[in-house]
mmCIF file of C-alpha atoms in Angstrom:
data_model
loop_
_atom_site.group_PDB
_atom_site.id
_atom_site.type_symbol
_atom_site.label_atom_id
_atom_site.label_comp_id
_atom_site.label_asym_id
_atom_site.label_seq_id
_atom_site.Cartn_x
_atom_site.Cartn_y
_atom_site.Cartn_z
ATOM 1 C CA UNK U 12 55.128 136.220 76.310
ATOM 2 C CA UNK U 13 56.709 132.738 76.533
ATOM 3 C CA UNK U 14 54.471 129.892 77.619
ATOM 4 C CA UNK U 15 55.420 127.559 80.435
ATOM 5 C CA UNK U 16 55.870 124.611 78.111
ATOM 6 C CA UNK U 17 57.545 126.487 75.251
ATOM 7 C CA UNK U 18 60.833 125.298 73.713
ATOM 8 C CA UNK U 19 62.676 128.283 75.205
ATOM 9 C CA UNK U 20 61.442 127.449 78.701
ATOM 10 C CA UNK U 21 62.372 123.804 78.249
ATOM 11 C CA UNK U 22 65.885 124.763 77.133
ATOM 12 C CA UNK U 23 66.333 126.870 80.241
ATOM 13 C CA UNK U 24 65.065 124.017 82.390
ATOM 14 C CA UNK U 25 67.428 121.500 80.803
ATOM 15 C CA UNK U 26 70.312 123.947 81.013
ATOM 16 C CA UNK U 27 69.638 124.529 84.703
ATOM 17 C CA UNK U 28 69.533 120.785 85.293
ATOM 18 C CA UNK U 29 72.924 120.270 83.645
ATOM 19 C CA UNK U 30 74.351 123.236 85.574
ATOM 20 C CA UNK U 31 73.125 121.719 88.855
ATOM 21 C CA UNK U 32 74.807 118.411 87.968
ATOM 22 C CA UNK U 33 78.072 120.205 87.219
ATOM 23 C CA UNK U 34 77.962 122.169 90.485
ATOM 24 C CA UNK U 35 77.282 118.967 92.422
ATOM 25 C CA UNK U 36 80.236 117.179 90.808
ATOM 26 C CA UNK U 37 82.540 120.123 91.460
ATOM 27 C CA UNK U 38 81.448 120.184 95.096
ATOM 28 C CA UNK U 39 82.133 116.466 95.400
ATOM 29 C CA UNK U 40 85.534 116.937 93.794
ATOM 30 C CA UNK U 41 86.406 119.668 96.281
ATOM 31 C CA UNK U 42 85.319 117.569 99.267
ATOM 32 C CA UNK U 43 87.162 114.374 98.348
ATOM 33 C CA UNK U 44 90.160 115.661 96.370
ATOM 34 C CA UNK U 45 90.920 118.991 98.044
ATOM 35 C CA UNK U 46 89.388 118.890 101.527
ATOM 36 C CA UNK U 47 90.141 115.136 101.825
ATOM 37 C CA UNK U 48 87.044 114.332 103.890
ATOM 38 C CA UNK U 49 87.630 110.616 103.233
ATOM 39 C CA UNK U 50 90.618 109.047 104.970
ATOM 40 C CA UNK U 51 92.041 106.692 102.340
ATOM 41 C CA UNK U 52 94.509 105.201 104.806
ATOM 42 C CA UNK U 53 91.662 104.167 107.097
ATOM 43 C CA UNK U 54 89.768 102.695 104.145
ATOM 44 C CA UNK U 55 92.844 100.713 103.164
ATOM 45 C CA UNK U 56 93.273 99.408 106.709
ATOM 46 C CA UNK U 57 89.620 98.322 106.834
ATOM 47 C CA UNK U 58 89.967 96.474 103.522
ATOM 48 C CA UNK U 59 93.101 94.726 104.741
ATOM 49 C CA UNK U 60 91.150 93.205 107.646
ATOM 50 C CA UNK U 61 88.924 91.262 105.220
ATOM 51 C CA UNK U 62 91.717 88.749 104.590
ATOM 52 C CA UNK U 63 91.580 86.658 101.402
ATOM 53 C CA UNK U 64 88.595 88.643 100.140
ATOM 54 C CA UNK U 65 90.539 91.896 100.307
ATOM 55 C CA UNK U 66 91.250 92.183 96.537
ATOM 56 C CA UNK U 67 87.567 91.835 95.626
ATOM 57 C CA UNK U 68 86.523 94.132 98.458
ATOM 58 C CA UNK U 69 88.999 96.754 97.320
ATOM 59 C CA UNK U 70 87.714 96.558 93.739
ATOM 60 C CA UNK U 71 84.195 97.362 94.926
ATOM 61 C CA UNK U 72 85.210 100.020 97.459
ATOM 62 C CA UNK U 73 87.641 101.744 95.097
ATOM 63 C CA UNK U 74 85.080 101.707 92.280
ATOM 64 C CA UNK U 75 82.564 103.493 94.495
ATOM 65 C CA UNK U 76 85.143 105.941 95.831
ATOM 66 C CA UNK U 77 86.283 106.701 92.287
ATOM 67 C CA UNK U 78 82.686 107.396 91.274
ATOM 68 C CA UNK U 79 82.471 110.087 93.964
ATOM 69 C CA UNK U 80 85.680 111.562 92.498
ATOM 70 C CA UNK U 81 88.351 110.302 94.863
ATOM 71 C CA UNK U 82 91.465 110.653 92.669
ATOM 72 C CA UNK U 83 92.309 107.449 90.832
ATOM 73 C CA UNK U 84 96.095 107.640 91.387
ATOM 74 C CA UNK U 85 95.533 107.612 95.163
ATOM 75 C CA UNK U 86 93.317 104.533 94.922
ATOM 76 C CA UNK U 87 95.783 102.810 92.593
ATOM 77 C CA UNK U 88 98.676 103.543 94.935
ATOM 78 C CA UNK U 89 96.675 102.009 97.775
ATOM 79 C CA UNK U 90 96.144 98.917 95.655
ATOM 80 C CA UNK U 91 99.881 98.661 95.092
ATOM 81 C CA UNK U 92 100.597 98.998 98.805
ATOM 82 C CA UNK U 93 98.105 96.275 99.671
ATOM 83 C CA UNK U 94 98.595 93.753 96.898
ATOM 84 C CA UNK U 95 101.890 94.484 95.175
ATOM 85 C CA UNK U 96 102.462 95.474 91.541
ATOM 86 C CA UNK U 97 101.076 92.375 89.792
ATOM 87 C CA UNK U 98 97.833 91.591 91.611
ATOM 88 C CA UNK U 99 97.443 95.266 92.450
ATOM 89 C CA UNK U 100 97.386 96.240 88.775
ATOM 90 C CA UNK U 101 94.475 93.895 88.089
ATOM 91 C CA UNK U 102 92.678 95.154 91.195
ATOM 92 C CA UNK U 103 93.191 98.736 90.011
ATOM 93 C CA UNK U 104 91.884 97.871 86.547
ATOM 94 C CA UNK U 105 88.814 96.220 88.029
ATOM 95 C CA UNK U 106 88.106 99.276 90.151
ATOM 96 C CA UNK U 107 88.704 101.583 87.185
ATOM 97 C CA UNK U 108 86.216 99.712 85.010
ATOM 98 C CA UNK U 109 83.730 99.776 87.884
ATOM 99 C CA UNK U 110 84.139 103.525 88.345
ATOM 100 C CA UNK U 111 83.717 104.147 84.612
ATOM 101 C CA UNK U 112 80.550 102.049 84.483
ATOM 102 C CA UNK U 113 78.989 103.621 87.584
ATOM 103 C CA UNK U 114 79.882 107.190 86.586
ATOM 104 C CA UNK U 115 78.695 106.715 83.023
ATOM 105 C CA UNK U 116 75.407 105.221 84.161
ATOM 106 C CA UNK U 117 74.780 108.078 86.605
ATOM 107 C CA UNK U 118 75.754 110.634 83.976
ATOM 108 C CA UNK U 119 73.351 109.051 81.506
ATOM 109 C CA UNK U 120 70.508 109.033 84.021
ATOM 110 C CA UNK U 121 71.123 112.584 85.194
ATOM 111 C CA UNK U 122 72.124 114.399 82.039
ATOM 112 C CA UNK U 123 71.467 112.548 78.786
ATOM 113 C CA UNK U 124 67.918 113.841 78.297
ATOM 114 C CA UNK U 125 68.941 117.428 79.014
ATOM 115 C CA UNK U 126 72.078 117.241 76.869
ATOM 116 C CA UNK U 127 70.121 115.909 73.902
ATOM 117 C CA UNK U 128 67.396 118.498 74.417
ATOM 118 C CA UNK U 129 69.959 121.311 74.288
ATOM 119 C CA UNK U 130 71.628 119.835 71.224
ATOM 120 C CA UNK U 131 68.371 119.437 69.342
ATOM 121 C CA UNK U 132 67.059 116.291 67.645
ATOM 122 C CA UNK U 133 69.238 116.505 64.513
ATOM 123 C CA UNK U 134 72.531 117.079 66.333
ATOM 124 C CA UNK U 135 71.601 114.529 68.984
ATOM 125 C CA UNK U 136 70.917 111.877 66.347
ATOM 126 C CA UNK U 137 74.217 112.597 64.606
ATOM 127 C CA UNK U 138 76.029 112.454 67.940
ATOM 128 C CA UNK U 139 74.421 109.103 68.809
ATOM 129 C CA UNK U 140 75.492 107.701 65.448
ATOM 130 C CA UNK U 141 79.092 108.842 65.937
ATOM 131 C CA UNK U 142 79.259 107.570 69.496
ATOM 132 C CA UNK U 143 77.862 104.176 68.554
ATOM 133 C CA UNK U 144 80.604 103.898 65.941
ATOM 134 C CA UNK U 145 83.525 105.569 67.683
ATOM 135 C CA UNK U 146 82.591 105.861 71.369
ATOM 136 C CA UNK U 147 84.888 103.028 72.398
ATOM 137 C CA UNK U 148 87.962 104.708 70.935
ATOM 138 C CA UNK U 149 86.913 108.096 72.266
ATOM 139 C CA UNK U 150 87.035 106.589 75.769
ATOM 140 C CA UNK U 151 90.386 104.915 75.071
ATOM 141 C CA UNK U 152 91.810 108.176 73.742
ATOM 142 C CA UNK U 153 90.614 110.153 76.746
ATOM 143 C CA UNK U 154 92.401 107.731 79.063
ATOM 144 C CA UNK U 155 95.690 108.459 77.316
ATOM 145 C CA UNK U 156 95.405 112.245 77.615
ATOM 146 C CA UNK U 157 97.649 113.389 80.494
ATOM 147 C CA UNK U 158 95.779 115.160 83.264
ATOM 148 C CA UNK U 159 92.281 114.281 82.000
ATOM 149 C CA UNK U 160 90.107 113.273 85.012
ATOM 150 C CA UNK U 161 88.701 109.833 84.324
ATOM 151 C CA UNK U 162 85.610 109.876 86.533
ATOM 152 C CA UNK U 163 84.482 113.340 85.425
ATOM 153 C CA UNK U 164 85.033 112.316 81.814
ATOM 154 C CA UNK U 165 82.941 109.200 82.403
ATOM 155 C CA UNK U 166 80.067 111.338 83.677
ATOM 156 C CA UNK U 167 80.310 113.460 80.515
ATOM 157 C CA UNK U 168 80.474 110.409 78.261
ATOM 158 C CA UNK U 169 77.403 109.029 79.974
ATOM 159 C CA UNK U 170 75.496 112.284 79.550
ATOM 160 C CA UNK U 171 76.398 112.301 75.866
ATOM 161 C CA UNK U 172 75.119 108.754 75.450
ATOM 162 C CA UNK U 173 78.193 106.512 75.144
ATOM 163 C CA UNK U 174 76.953 102.902 75.609
ATOM 164 C CA UNK U 175 77.945 101.283 78.892
ATOM 165 C CA UNK U 176 79.753 98.384 77.221
ATOM 166 C CA UNK U 177 81.932 100.853 75.340
ATOM 167 C CA UNK U 178 82.681 102.701 78.576
ATOM 168 C CA UNK U 179 83.711 99.504 80.360
ATOM 169 C CA UNK U 180 85.788 98.154 77.469
ATOM 170 C CA UNK U 181 87.374 101.510 76.680
ATOM 171 C CA UNK U 182 88.249 102.091 80.319
ATOM 172 C CA UNK U 183 89.907 98.663 80.534
ATOM 173 C CA UNK U 184 91.988 99.178 77.391
ATOM 174 C CA UNK U 185 92.868 102.818 77.890
ATOM 175 C CA UNK U 186 93.551 102.630 81.621
ATOM 176 C CA UNK U 187 95.884 99.623 81.564
ATOM 177 C CA UNK U 188 99.151 101.611 81.252
ATOM 178 C CA UNK U 189 98.260 104.127 83.965
ATOM 179 C CA UNK U 190 96.869 101.391 86.201
ATOM 180 C CA UNK U 191 100.274 99.732 86.127
ATOM 181 C CA UNK U 192 102.100 103.035 86.619
ATOM 182 C CA UNK U 193 100.279 104.232 89.726
ATOM 183 C CA UNK U 194 99.981 100.767 91.239
ATOM 184 C CA UNK U 195 103.687 100.101 90.743
ATOM 185 C CA UNK U 196 104.578 103.455 92.268
ATOM 186 C CA UNK U 197 102.385 102.636 95.248
ATOM 187 C CA UNK U 198 104.053 99.241 95.625
ATOM 188 C CA UNK U 199 107.526 100.807 95.528
ATOM 189 C CA UNK U 200 106.704 103.911 97.566
ATOM 190 C CA UNK U 201 109.294 102.957 100.160
ATOM 191 C CA UNK U 202 112.049 102.837 97.526
ATOM 192 C CA UNK U 203 111.364 105.098 94.549
ATOM 193 C CA UNK U 204 114.859 104.372 93.231
ATOM 194 C CA UNK U 205 113.915 100.720 92.621
ATOM 195 C CA UNK U 206 113.809 99.449 89.003
ATOM 196 C CA UNK U 207 110.036 99.021 89.314
ATOM 197 C CA UNK U 208 109.606 102.735 90.022
ATOM 198 C CA UNK U 209 111.806 103.709 87.078
ATOM 199 C CA UNK U 210 109.841 101.366 84.832
ATOM 200 C CA UNK U 211 106.566 102.897 85.979
ATOM 201 C CA UNK U 212 107.827 106.428 85.363
ATOM 202 C CA UNK U 213 109.039 105.452 81.886
ATOM 203 C CA UNK U 214 105.668 103.933 81.015
ATOM 204 C CA UNK U 215 103.927 107.084 82.272
ATOM 205 C CA UNK U 216 106.117 109.332 80.119
ATOM 206 C CA UNK U 217 105.526 107.212 76.993
ATOM 207 C CA UNK U 218 101.786 107.122 77.643
ATOM 208 C CA UNK U 219 101.644 110.896 78.213
ATOM 209 C CA UNK U 220 103.538 111.611 74.986
ATOM 210 C CA UNK U 221 101.346 109.261 72.950
ATOM 211 C CA UNK U 222 98.221 110.740 74.515
ATOM 212 C CA UNK U 223 99.294 114.315 73.794
ATOM 213 C CA UNK U 224 100.148 113.471 70.181
ATOM 214 C CA UNK U 225 96.862 111.641 69.687
ATOM 215 C CA UNK U 226 94.880 114.524 71.203
ATOM 216 C CA UNK U 227 96.675 117.032 68.972
ATOM 217 C CA UNK U 228 96.031 114.953 65.868
ATOM 218 C CA UNK U 229 92.359 114.499 66.772
ATOM 219 C CA UNK U 230 91.949 118.249 67.338
ATOM 220 C CA UNK U 231 93.539 119.060 63.980
ATOM 221 C CA UNK U 232 91.309 116.543 62.226
ATOM 222 C CA UNK U 233 88.209 117.961 63.923
ATOM 223 C CA UNK U 234 89.140 121.529 62.958
ATOM 224 C CA UNK U 235 89.819 120.506 59.353
ATOM 225 C CA UNK U 236 86.467 118.785 59.066
ATOM 226 C CA UNK U 237 84.574 121.702 60.593
ATOM 227 C CA UNK U 238 86.314 124.484 58.666
ATOM 228 C CA UNK U 239 84.284 125.472 55.599
ATOM 229 C CA UNK U 240 86.061 125.364 52.269
ATOM 230 C CA UNK U 241 86.928 128.821 50.906
ATOM 231 C CA UNK U 242 84.630 130.054 48.194
ATOM 232 C CA UNK U 243 86.190 129.911 44.752
ATOM 233 C CA UNK U 244 87.346 133.257 43.462
ATOM 234 C CA UNK U 245 85.526 134.374 40.370
ATOM 235 C CA UNK U 246 87.732 134.860 37.321
ATOM 236 C CA UNK U 247 87.781 138.420 36.059
#
């Protein structure tokens, strides 16, 4: 019979904890992205009333909303509507870095211990070594993958142990193209035939293609490294 404090019991406990975190995040995603319980238009109107402080206020508010899984493109479009394509892009980037930092920190606090316990000490140590060396570029690469949810990915990166400075820096570098795209589309929402809108769409297409190619190359490299070499055939 398994003891209360046995390794098997601990694995079940850590697995249940990670499962609860995943269910909570999925519930949050449903509420804010599908059910739309938060009125983004009202939030934008409230920010606009703060006057000259509105850009800084929006950075903070959008960072918090992003951390609870409000879709980033919606927040970026709101930034473009409020502040135009130039200032709005920097506001969007600030909010994106804030969301990445907050989400990663919460993911680390909620799931890092359990994730490492399920991996085991040897795998966890190897993972920490790889993330310390390549975590920054893993974050940058994720930001280029089309359709990859940034906030959810930040929670996962945090649970895996990516350092916060790598999350913030990687989010800034990797999110710059998409920050411009969605902010510019928000700024030109009244005239999507404007040159700014066409430029934004072109940048999005280039970024999506580069991201897909990079993801495919990374997957092939990972498979090649993890495929055992065939055993040599003995000569008759």
